[in-house]
Amino acid sequence: THTHPLFVNTTLLNSPPLFQSTMASSKFLQMVKPFIGFLPTVSKPLQTVKFSDRVLWTAVALFIYLVCCQIPVFGIGAASGSDPLYWLRVILASNKGTLMELGISPIVTASMVMQLLAAAKIIQVDENDKEDKMLFDGAQKLVGLGMTLIEAFAYVMSGMYGNVSEIGIVMALLIVLQLFVAGMICLLLD
């Protein structure tokens, strides 16, 4: 049939929106479900935690983070020259040349990406449904681990620790592994 530009095609108006059904929109969350069991997690307390215990565990988490900020990454030479990310380090909570080189940037980036996908209704999450909330949190951790790996590779490949041909592929992979494990620790502290 021929449609004139001034006339509206009613079949498009009567079709359902792209992400209206919960099944279609939560496909991503259902795809993440098998991987949730492998993600590092800290279980929620069974009873209400006293304020003094919360302060204690917050201090322990901060201590672990600060210790990681002082441990240098194995395999990199002494930093010479200027740091191109110097002014961003305060915002990223990172420390150049240490295990916390990436800081909280993978966590923040993953959180922003997932929140944007949820706000754009690309991923629909029912905040009242415990399973949806659990799947969304698991997907956010999975994206956070992916972002950690991507950022660690980007740091190494960009020459932040020296030319890859000079430091060697094994040492480059070891640096990526160290940054990835530190990112996992950071995810657990979050």
mmCIF file of N, CA and C in Angstrom, residues 11-136:
data_model
loop_
_atom_site.group_PDB
_atom_site.id
_atom_site.type_symbol
_atom_site.label_atom_id
_atom_site.label_comp_id
_atom_site.label_asym_id
_atom_site.label_seq_id
_atom_site.Cartn_x
_atom_site.Cartn_y
_atom_site.Cartn_z
ATOM 1 N N THR A 11 -0.501 1.251 11.913
ATOM 2 C CA THR A 11 0.091 0.024 12.456
ATOM 3 C C THR A 11 1.239 0.343 13.401
ATOM 4 N N LEU A 12 1.961 1.419 13.156
ATOM 5 C CA LEU A 12 3.028 1.813 14.065
ATOM 6 C C LEU A 12 2.471 2.351 15.380
ATOM 7 N N LEU A 13 1.340 3.024 15.322
ATOM 8 C CA LEU A 13 0.749 3.569 16.540
ATOM 9 C C LEU A 13 0.171 2.476 17.425
ATOM 10 N N ASN A 14 -0.335 1.409 16.829
ATOM 11 C CA ASN A 14 -0.966 0.347 17.603
ATOM 12 C C ASN A 14 0.017 -0.704 18.101
ATOM 13 N N SER A 15 1.267 -0.662 17.645
ATOM 14 C CA SER A 15 2.236 -1.661 18.096
ATOM 15 C C SER A 15 2.704 -1.316 19.507
ATOM 16 N N PRO A 16 3.036 -2.347 20.320
ATOM 17 C CA PRO A 16 3.465 -2.088 21.694
ATOM 18 C C PRO A 16 4.834 -1.424 21.719
ATOM 19 N N PRO A 17 5.135 -0.644 22.766
ATOM 20 C CA PRO A 17 6.452 -0.023 22.879
ATOM 21 C C PRO A 17 7.547 -1.090 22.940
ATOM 22 N N LEU A 18 8.743 -0.679 22.582
ATOM 23 C CA LEU A 18 9.854 -1.604 22.460
ATOM 24 C C LEU A 18 10.160 -2.339 23.762
ATOM 25 N N PHE A 19 10.157 -1.660 24.868
ATOM 26 C CA PHE A 19 10.547 -2.269 26.131
ATOM 27 C C PHE A 19 9.399 -2.332 27.126
ATOM 28 N N GLN A 20 8.197 -2.566 26.647
ATOM 29 C CA GLN A 20 7.045 -2.543 27.540
ATOM 30 C C GLN A 20 6.978 -3.795 28.408
ATOM 31 N N SER A 21 7.187 -4.962 27.843
ATOM 32 C CA SER A 21 7.030 -6.177 28.631
ATOM 33 C C SER A 21 8.237 -6.395 29.526
ATOM 34 N N THR A 22 7.978 -6.944 30.698
ATOM 35 C CA THR A 22 9.045 -7.186 31.655
ATOM 36 C C THR A 22 9.987 -8.263 31.143
ATOM 37 N N MET A 23 9.444 -9.252 30.444
ATOM 38 C CA MET A 23 10.279 -10.324 29.931
ATOM 39 C C MET A 23 11.304 -9.794 28.927
ATOM 40 N N ALA A 24 10.885 -8.933 28.020
ATOM 41 C CA ALA A 24 11.803 -8.416 27.005
ATOM 42 C C ALA A 24 12.856 -7.522 27.626
ATOM 43 N N SER A 25 12.475 -6.713 28.589
ATOM 44 C CA SER A 25 13.412 -5.754 29.153
ATOM 45 C C SER A 25 14.350 -6.374 30.162
ATOM 46 N N SER A 26 13.945 -7.466 30.777
ATOM 47 C CA SER A 26 14.816 -8.056 31.790
ATOM 48 C C SER A 26 15.632 -9.202 31.230
ATOM 49 N N LYS A 27 15.709 -9.317 29.885
ATOM 50 C CA LYS A 27 16.548 -10.350 29.282
ATOM 51 C C LYS A 27 17.991 -10.188 29.725
ATOM 52 N N PHE A 28 18.455 -8.950 29.762
ATOM 53 C CA PHE A 28 19.838 -8.702 30.195
ATOM 54 C C PHE A 28 20.039 -9.190 31.615
ATOM 55 N N LEU A 29 19.106 -8.864 32.502
ATOM 56 C CA LEU A 29 19.234 -9.302 33.890
ATOM 57 C C LEU A 29 19.172 -10.821 33.997
ATOM 58 N N GLN A 30 18.358 -11.463 33.163
ATOM 59 C CA GLN A 30 18.285 -12.923 33.174
ATOM 60 C C GLN A 30 19.566 -13.546 32.622
ATOM 61 N N MET A 31 20.220 -12.861 31.685
ATOM 62 C CA MET A 31 21.494 -13.357 31.163
ATOM 63 C C MET A 31 22.581 -13.299 32.221
ATOM 64 N N VAL A 32 22.467 -12.350 33.142
ATOM 65 C CA VAL A 32 23.469 -12.174 34.186
ATOM 66 C C VAL A 32 23.304 -13.206 35.298
ATOM 67 N N LYS A 33 22.099 -13.731 35.433
ATOM 68 C CA LYS A 33 21.759 -14.626 36.545
ATOM 69 C C LYS A 33 22.752 -15.773 36.760
ATOM 70 N N PRO A 34 23.212 -16.491 35.726
ATOM 71 C CA PRO A 34 24.151 -17.595 35.964
ATOM 72 C C PRO A 34 25.504 -17.156 36.531
ATOM 73 N N PHE A 35 25.885 -15.906 36.295
ATOM 74 C CA PHE A 35 27.189 -15.427 36.735
ATOM 75 C C PHE A 35 27.178 -14.874 38.160
ATOM 76 N N ILE A 36 25.997 -14.642 38.714
ATOM 77 C CA ILE A 36 25.885 -14.017 40.036
ATOM 78 C C ILE A 36 26.572 -14.870 41.108
ATOM 79 N N GLY A 37 26.466 -16.184 40.975
ATOM 80 C CA GLY A 37 27.074 -17.078 41.961
ATOM 81 C C GLY A 37 28.586 -17.008 42.004
ATOM 82 N N PHE A 38 29.205 -16.550 40.930
ATOM 83 C CA PHE A 38 30.663 -16.478 40.865
ATOM 84 C C PHE A 38 31.214 -15.116 41.297
ATOM 85 N N LEU A 39 30.332 -14.141 41.474
ATOM 86 C CA LEU A 39 30.782 -12.797 41.838
ATOM 87 C C LEU A 39 31.150 -12.734 43.316
ATOM 88 N N PRO A 40 32.215 -11.996 43.636
ATOM 89 C CA PRO A 40 32.552 -11.834 45.053
ATOM 90 C C PRO A 40 31.511 -10.951 45.736
ATOM 91 N N THR A 41 30.991 -11.429 46.854
ATOM 92 C CA THR A 41 29.980 -10.660 47.580
ATOM 93 C C THR A 41 30.255 -10.704 49.075
ATOM 94 N N VAL A 42 29.705 -9.738 49.746
ATOM 95 C CA VAL A 42 29.701 -9.716 51.202
ATOM 96 C C VAL A 42 28.242 -9.843 51.603
ATOM 97 N N SER A 43 27.943 -10.856 52.402
ATOM 98 C CA SER A 43 26.544 -11.093 52.759
ATOM 99 C C SER A 43 26.029 -10.023 53.716
ATOM 100 N N LYS A 44 24.728 -9.771 53.623
ATOM 101 C CA LYS A 44 24.090 -8.788 54.497
ATOM 102 C C LYS A 44 23.908 -9.394 55.881
ATOM 103 N N PRO A 45 23.982 -8.576 56.914
ATOM 104 C CA PRO A 45 23.800 -9.104 58.274
ATOM 105 C C PRO A 45 22.366 -9.574 58.498
ATOM 106 N N LEU A 46 22.218 -10.594 59.334
ATOM 107 C CA LEU A 46 20.897 -11.154 59.618
ATOM 108 C C LEU A 46 20.099 -10.292 60.586
ATOM 109 N N GLN A 47 20.797 -9.530 61.395
ATOM 110 C CA GLN A 47 20.119 -8.666 62.363
ATOM 111 C C GLN A 47 20.650 -7.243 62.241
ATOM 112 N N THR A 48 20.018 -6.318 62.896
ATOM 113 C CA THR A 48 20.433 -4.921 62.850
ATOM 114 C C THR A 48 21.811 -4.767 63.489
ATOM 115 N N VAL A 49 22.684 -4.059 62.790
ATOM 116 C CA VAL A 49 24.047 -3.858 63.264
ATOM 117 C C VAL A 49 24.092 -2.586 64.098
ATOM 118 N N LYS A 50 24.745 -2.695 65.249
ATOM 119 C CA LYS A 50 24.861 -1.525 66.136
ATOM 120 C C LYS A 50 25.741 -0.465 65.480
ATOM 121 N N PHE A 51 25.515 0.785 65.878
ATOM 122 C CA PHE A 51 26.255 1.905 65.312
ATOM 123 C C PHE A 51 27.755 1.745 65.550
ATOM 124 N N SER A 52 28.144 1.299 66.742
ATOM 125 C CA SER A 52 29.572 1.145 67.042
ATOM 126 C C SER A 52 30.216 0.090 66.137
ATOM 127 N N ASP A 53 29.459 -0.964 65.810
ATOM 128 C CA ASP A 53 29.981 -1.975 64.884
ATOM 129 C C ASP A 53 30.105 -1.418 63.471
ATOM 130 N N ARG A 54 29.148 -0.587 63.076
ATOM 131 C CA ARG A 54 29.232 0.045 61.752
ATOM 132 C C ARG A 54 30.463 0.933 61.652
ATOM 133 N N VAL A 55 30.722 1.695 62.687
ATOM 134 C CA VAL A 55 31.894 2.574 62.699
ATOM 135 C C VAL A 55 33.168 1.730 62.633
ATOM 136 N N LEU A 56 33.201 0.626 63.381
ATOM 137 C CA LEU A 56 34.364 -0.245 63.387
ATOM 138 C C LEU A 56 34.625 -0.820 61.989
ATOM 139 N N TRP A 57 33.584 -1.353 61.321
ATOM 140 C CA TRP A 57 33.765 -1.958 60.006
ATOM 141 C C TRP A 57 34.066 -0.908 58.938
ATOM 142 N N THR A 58 33.557 0.293 59.106
ATOM 143 C CA THR A 58 33.905 1.381 58.193
ATOM 144 C C THR A 58 35.386 1.722 58.339
ATOM 145 N N ALA A 59 35.871 1.742 59.583
ATOM 146 C CA ALA A 59 37.290 2.015 59.832
ATOM 147 C C ALA A 59 38.168 0.897 59.255
ATOM 148 N N VAL A 60 37.733 -0.344 59.379
ATOM 149 C CA VAL A 60 38.493 -1.469 58.821
ATOM 150 C C VAL A 60 38.554 -1.356 57.299
ATOM 151 N N ALA A 61 37.419 -1.050 56.653
ATOM 152 C CA ALA A 61 37.387 -0.898 55.194
ATOM 153 C C ALA A 61 38.294 0.249 54.756
ATOM 154 N N LEU A 62 38.250 1.358 55.476
ATOM 155 C CA LEU A 62 39.107 2.497 55.154
ATOM 156 C C LEU A 62 40.572 2.134 55.332
ATOM 157 N N PHE A 63 40.897 1.395 56.386
ATOM 158 C CA PHE A 63 42.276 0.966 56.625
ATOM 159 C C PHE A 63 42.776 0.088 55.475
ATOM 160 N N ILE A 64 41.944 -0.881 55.037
ATOM 161 C CA ILE A 64 42.325 -1.753 53.923
ATOM 162 C C ILE A 64 42.564 -0.922 52.668
ATOM 163 N N TYR A 65 41.674 0.031 52.402
ATOM 164 C CA TYR A 65 41.822 0.876 51.224
ATOM 165 C C TYR A 65 43.106 1.703 51.298
ATOM 166 N N LEU A 66 43.382 2.275 52.460
ATOM 167 C CA LEU A 66 44.575 3.110 52.606
ATOM 168 C C LEU A 66 45.858 2.284 52.516
ATOM 169 N N VAL A 67 45.826 1.050 53.015
ATOM 170 C CA VAL A 67 46.993 0.172 52.882
ATOM 171 C C VAL A 67 47.229 -0.137 51.406
ATOM 172 N N CYS A 68 46.149 -0.434 50.670
ATOM 173 C CA CYS A 68 46.288 -0.701 49.234
ATOM 174 C C CYS A 68 46.795 0.529 48.485
ATOM 175 N N CYS A 69 46.510 1.714 49.000
ATOM 176 C CA CYS A 69 47.000 2.945 48.378
ATOM 177 C C CYS A 69 48.501 3.137 48.595
ATOM 178 N N GLN A 70 49.103 2.369 49.491
ATOM 179 C CA GLN A 70 50.532 2.493 49.769
ATOM 180 C C GLN A 70 51.363 1.360 49.173
ATOM 181 N N ILE A 71 50.715 0.278 48.741
ATOM 182 C CA ILE A 71 51.436 -0.865 48.176
ATOM 183 C C ILE A 71 51.696 -0.604 46.696
ATOM 184 N N PRO A 72 52.965 -0.527 46.308
ATOM 185 C CA PRO A 72 53.253 -0.261 44.892
ATOM 186 C C PRO A 72 52.931 -1.472 44.021
ATOM 187 N N VAL A 73 52.578 -1.205 42.780
ATOM 188 C CA VAL A 73 52.321 -2.269 41.810
ATOM 189 C C VAL A 73 53.655 -2.914 41.461
ATOM 190 N N PHE A 74 53.724 -4.237 41.564
ATOM 191 C CA PHE A 74 54.944 -4.959 41.242
ATOM 192 C C PHE A 74 55.198 -4.905 39.742
ATOM 193 N N GLY A 75 56.430 -4.596 39.367
ATOM 194 C CA GLY A 75 56.798 -4.635 37.959
ATOM 195 C C GLY A 75 56.883 -3.296 37.275
ATOM 196 N N ILE A 76 56.623 -2.228 38.000
ATOM 197 C CA ILE A 76 56.749 -0.915 37.363
ATOM 198 C C ILE A 76 57.962 -0.207 37.924
ATOM 199 N N GLY A 77 58.579 0.597 37.097
ATOM 200 C CA GLY A 77 59.737 1.360 37.524
ATOM 201 C C GLY A 77 59.309 2.580 38.318
ATOM 202 N N ALA A 78 60.291 3.247 38.867
ATOM 203 C CA ALA A 78 60.009 4.472 39.610
ATOM 204 C C ALA A 78 59.399 5.497 38.670
ATOM 205 N N ALA A 79 58.373 6.162 39.160
ATOM 206 C CA ALA A 79 57.668 7.146 38.337
ATOM 207 C C ALA A 79 58.542 8.369 38.130
ATOM 208 N N SER A 80 58.783 8.657 36.884
ATOM 209 C CA SER A 80 59.527 9.870 36.565
ATOM 210 C C SER A 80 58.684 10.684 35.590
ATOM 211 N N GLY A 81 58.653 11.933 35.789
ATOM 212 C CA GLY A 81 57.836 12.780 34.928
ATOM 213 C C GLY A 81 56.527 13.143 35.607
ATOM 214 N N SER A 82 55.715 13.847 34.873
ATOM 215 C CA SER A 82 54.461 14.322 35.452
ATOM 216 C C SER A 82 53.367 13.274 35.316
ATOM 217 N N ASP A 83 52.377 13.396 36.158
ATOM 218 C CA ASP A 83 51.221 12.499 36.149
ATOM 219 C C ASP A 83 50.095 13.186 35.385
ATOM 220 N N PRO A 84 49.681 12.625 34.240
ATOM 221 C CA PRO A 84 48.629 13.280 33.465
ATOM 222 C C PRO A 84 47.267 13.282 34.169
ATOM 223 N N LEU A 85 47.085 12.405 35.132
ATOM 224 C CA LEU A 85 45.807 12.329 35.851
ATOM 225 C C LEU A 85 45.890 12.933 37.257
ATOM 226 N N TYR A 86 46.883 13.772 37.486
ATOM 227 C CA TYR A 86 47.123 14.308 38.825
ATOM 228 C C TYR A 86 45.876 14.958 39.426
ATOM 229 N N TRP A 87 45.201 15.798 38.675
ATOM 230 C CA TRP A 87 44.055 16.534 39.220
ATOM 231 C C TRP A 87 42.811 15.662 39.339
ATOM 232 N N LEU A 88 42.763 14.566 38.609
ATOM 233 C CA LEU A 88 41.622 13.654 38.706
ATOM 234 C C LEU A 88 41.755 12.663 39.863
ATOM 235 N N ARG A 89 42.944 12.501 40.382
ATOM 236 C CA ARG A 89 43.184 11.482 41.411
ATOM 237 C C ARG A 89 42.364 11.715 42.681
ATOM 238 N N VAL A 90 42.103 12.941 43.019
ATOM 239 C CA VAL A 90 41.278 13.220 44.204
ATOM 240 C C VAL A 90 39.850 12.744 43.972
ATOM 241 N N ILE A 91 39.322 13.006 42.796
ATOM 242 C CA ILE A 91 37.956 12.594 42.466
ATOM 243 C C ILE A 91 37.869 11.083 42.324
ATOM 244 N N LEU A 92 38.888 10.470 41.714
ATOM 245 C CA LEU A 92 38.891 9.027 41.482
ATOM 246 C C LEU A 92 39.327 8.227 42.711
ATOM 247 N N ALA A 93 39.800 8.906 43.746
ATOM 248 C CA ALA A 93 40.316 8.255 44.960
ATOM 249 C C ALA A 93 41.384 7.241 44.573
ATOM 250 N N SER A 94 42.335 7.677 43.771
ATOM 251 C CA SER A 94 43.391 6.781 43.317
ATOM 252 C C SER A 94 44.754 7.331 43.701
ATOM 253 N N ASN A 95 45.745 6.464 43.605
ATOM 254 C CA ASN A 95 47.104 6.841 43.958
ATOM 255 C C ASN A 95 48.043 6.247 42.913
ATOM 256 N N LYS A 96 48.799 7.078 42.243
ATOM 257 C CA LYS A 96 49.642 6.650 41.117
ATOM 258 C C LYS A 96 50.679 5.616 41.549
ATOM 259 N N GLY A 97 50.750 4.549 40.757
ATOM 260 C CA GLY A 97 51.770 3.531 40.969
ATOM 261 C C GLY A 97 51.463 2.532 42.065
ATOM 262 N N THR A 98 50.267 2.609 42.658
ATOM 263 C CA THR A 98 49.904 1.685 43.737
ATOM 264 C C THR A 98 48.787 0.756 43.266
ATOM 265 N N LEU A 99 48.422 -0.193 44.130
ATOM 266 C CA LEU A 99 47.340 -1.106 43.792
ATOM 267 C C LEU A 99 46.031 -0.365 43.541
ATOM 268 N N MET A 100 45.857 0.779 44.156
ATOM 269 C CA MET A 100 44.639 1.563 43.950
ATOM 270 C C MET A 100 44.835 2.614 42.864
ATOM 271 N N GLU A 101 45.596 2.253 41.854
ATOM 272 C CA GLU A 101 45.811 3.143 40.703
ATOM 273 C C GLU A 101 44.489 3.506 40.029
ATOM 274 N N LEU A 102 43.579 2.540 39.937
ATOM 275 C CA LEU A 102 42.285 2.796 39.293
ATOM 276 C C LEU A 102 41.305 3.482 40.232
ATOM 277 N N GLY A 103 41.515 3.349 41.522
ATOM 278 C CA GLY A 103 40.633 3.974 42.498
ATOM 279 C C GLY A 103 39.213 3.454 42.396
ATOM 280 N N ILE A 104 38.264 4.357 42.543
ATOM 281 C CA ILE A 104 36.858 3.962 42.494
ATOM 282 C C ILE A 104 36.242 4.197 41.117
ATOM 283 N N SER A 105 37.071 4.560 40.143
ATOM 284 C CA SER A 105 36.523 4.878 38.816
ATOM 285 C C SER A 105 35.777 3.714 38.163
ATOM 286 N N PRO A 106 36.222 2.446 38.274
ATOM 287 C CA PRO A 106 35.415 1.368 37.672
ATOM 288 C C PRO A 106 34.046 1.212 38.332
ATOM 289 N N ILE A 107 33.992 1.406 39.635
ATOM 290 C CA ILE A 107 32.727 1.278 40.369
ATOM 291 C C ILE A 107 31.781 2.406 39.969
ATOM 292 N N VAL A 108 32.298 3.615 39.937
ATOM 293 C CA VAL A 108 31.476 4.775 39.592
ATOM 294 C C VAL A 108 31.000 4.685 38.142
ATOM 295 N N THR A 109 31.889 4.280 37.251
ATOM 296 C CA THR A 109 31.518 4.163 35.835
ATOM 297 C C THR A 109 30.453 3.091 35.645
ATOM 298 N N ALA A 110 30.638 1.932 36.280
ATOM 299 C CA ALA A 110 29.657 0.849 36.166
ATOM 300 C C ALA A 110 28.308 1.278 36.724
ATOM 301 N N SER A 111 28.334 1.972 37.840
ATOM 302 C CA SER A 111 27.093 2.441 38.452
ATOM 303 C C SER A 111 26.376 3.424 37.534
ATOM 304 N N MET A 112 27.128 4.351 36.941
ATOM 305 C CA MET A 112 26.513 5.333 36.051
ATOM 306 C C MET A 112 25.939 4.667 34.808
ATOM 307 N N VAL A 113 26.675 3.717 34.233
ATOM 308 C CA VAL A 113 26.190 3.022 33.031
ATOM 309 C C VAL A 113 24.898 2.272 33.340
ATOM 310 N N MET A 114 24.870 1.532 34.431
ATOM 311 C CA MET A 114 23.685 0.742 34.778
ATOM 312 C C MET A 114 22.498 1.643 35.119
ATOM 313 N N GLN A 115 22.747 2.734 35.831
ATOM 314 C CA GLN A 115 21.668 3.658 36.159
ATOM 315 C C GLN A 115 21.116 4.329 34.902
ATOM 316 N N LEU A 116 21.987 4.661 33.958
ATOM 317 C CA LEU A 116 21.527 5.247 32.697
ATOM 318 C C LEU A 116 20.706 4.252 31.889
ATOM 319 N N LEU A 117 21.135 2.993 31.859
ATOM 320 C CA LEU A 117 20.367 1.970 31.145
ATOM 321 C C LEU A 117 19.002 1.760 31.784
ATOM 322 N N ALA A 118 18.962 1.806 33.107
ATOM 323 C CA ALA A 118 17.684 1.641 33.809
ATOM 324 C C ALA A 118 16.793 2.868 33.608
ATOM 325 N N ALA A 119 17.379 4.055 33.647
ATOM 326 C CA ALA A 119 16.592 5.274 33.471
ATOM 327 C C ALA A 119 16.047 5.396 32.051
ATOM 328 N N ALA A 120 16.798 4.897 31.076
ATOM 329 C CA ALA A 120 16.351 4.939 29.685
ATOM 330 C C ALA A 120 15.408 3.783 29.354
ATOM 331 N N LYS A 121 15.106 2.979 30.357
ATOM 332 C CA LYS A 121 14.201 1.826 30.209
ATOM 333 C C LYS A 121 14.749 0.766 29.248
ATOM 334 N N ILE A 122 16.045 0.779 29.036
ATOM 335 C CA ILE A 122 16.661 -0.291 28.264
ATOM 336 C C ILE A 122 16.700 -1.550 29.119
ATOM 337 N N ILE A 123 16.956 -1.351 30.403
ATOM 338 C CA ILE A 123 16.855 -2.425 31.389
ATOM 339 C C ILE A 123 15.796 -1.984 32.385
ATOM 340 N N GLN A 124 14.709 -2.742 32.486
ATOM 341 C CA GLN A 124 13.684 -2.395 33.470
ATOM 342 C C GLN A 124 13.931 -3.181 34.744
ATOM 343 N N VAL A 125 13.961 -2.448 35.840
ATOM 344 C CA VAL A 125 14.186 -3.060 37.139
ATOM 345 C C VAL A 125 13.043 -2.656 38.049
ATOM 346 N N ASP A 126 12.397 -3.650 38.614
ATOM 347 C CA ASP A 126 11.351 -3.397 39.595
ATOM 348 C C ASP A 126 12.021 -3.298 40.959
ATOM 349 N N GLU A 127 12.143 -2.085 41.485
ATOM 350 C CA GLU A 127 12.829 -1.858 42.759
ATOM 351 C C GLU A 127 12.136 -2.555 43.928
ATOM 352 N N ASN A 128 10.860 -2.885 43.769
ATOM 353 C CA ASN A 128 10.124 -3.561 44.838
ATOM 354 C C ASN A 128 10.327 -5.068 44.804
ATOM 355 N N ASP A 129 10.822 -5.601 43.699
ATOM 356 C CA ASP A 129 11.057 -7.032 43.557
ATOM 357 C C ASP A 129 12.483 -7.345 44.007
ATOM 358 N N LYS A 130 12.616 -8.216 45.022
ATOM 359 C CA LYS A 130 13.939 -8.516 45.568
ATOM 360 C C LYS A 130 14.840 -9.195 44.544
ATOM 361 N N GLU A 131 14.261 -10.075 43.721
ATOM 362 C CA GLU A 131 15.085 -10.773 42.732
ATOM 363 C C GLU A 131 15.598 -9.803 41.673
ATOM 364 N N ASP A 132 14.749 -8.891 41.209
ATOM 365 C CA ASP A 132 15.191 -7.891 40.234
ATOM 366 C C ASP A 132 16.292 -7.013 40.815
ATOM 367 N N LYS A 133 16.120 -6.604 42.055
ATOM 368 C CA LYS A 133 17.123 -5.760 42.715
ATOM 369 C C LYS A 133 18.444 -6.513 42.853
ATOM 370 N N MET A 134 18.365 -7.805 43.234
ATOM 371 C CA MET A 134 19.568 -8.618 43.372
ATOM 372 C C MET A 134 20.265 -8.793 42.020
ATOM 373 N N LEU A 135 19.468 -9.055 40.977
ATOM 374 C CA LEU A 135 20.039 -9.218 39.642
ATOM 375 C C LEU A 135 20.673 -7.923 39.143
ATOM 376 N N PHE A 136 20.025 -6.794 39.423
ATOM 377 C CA PHE A 136 20.568 -5.503 39.004
ATOM 378 C C PHE A 136 21.884 -5.218 39.728
#
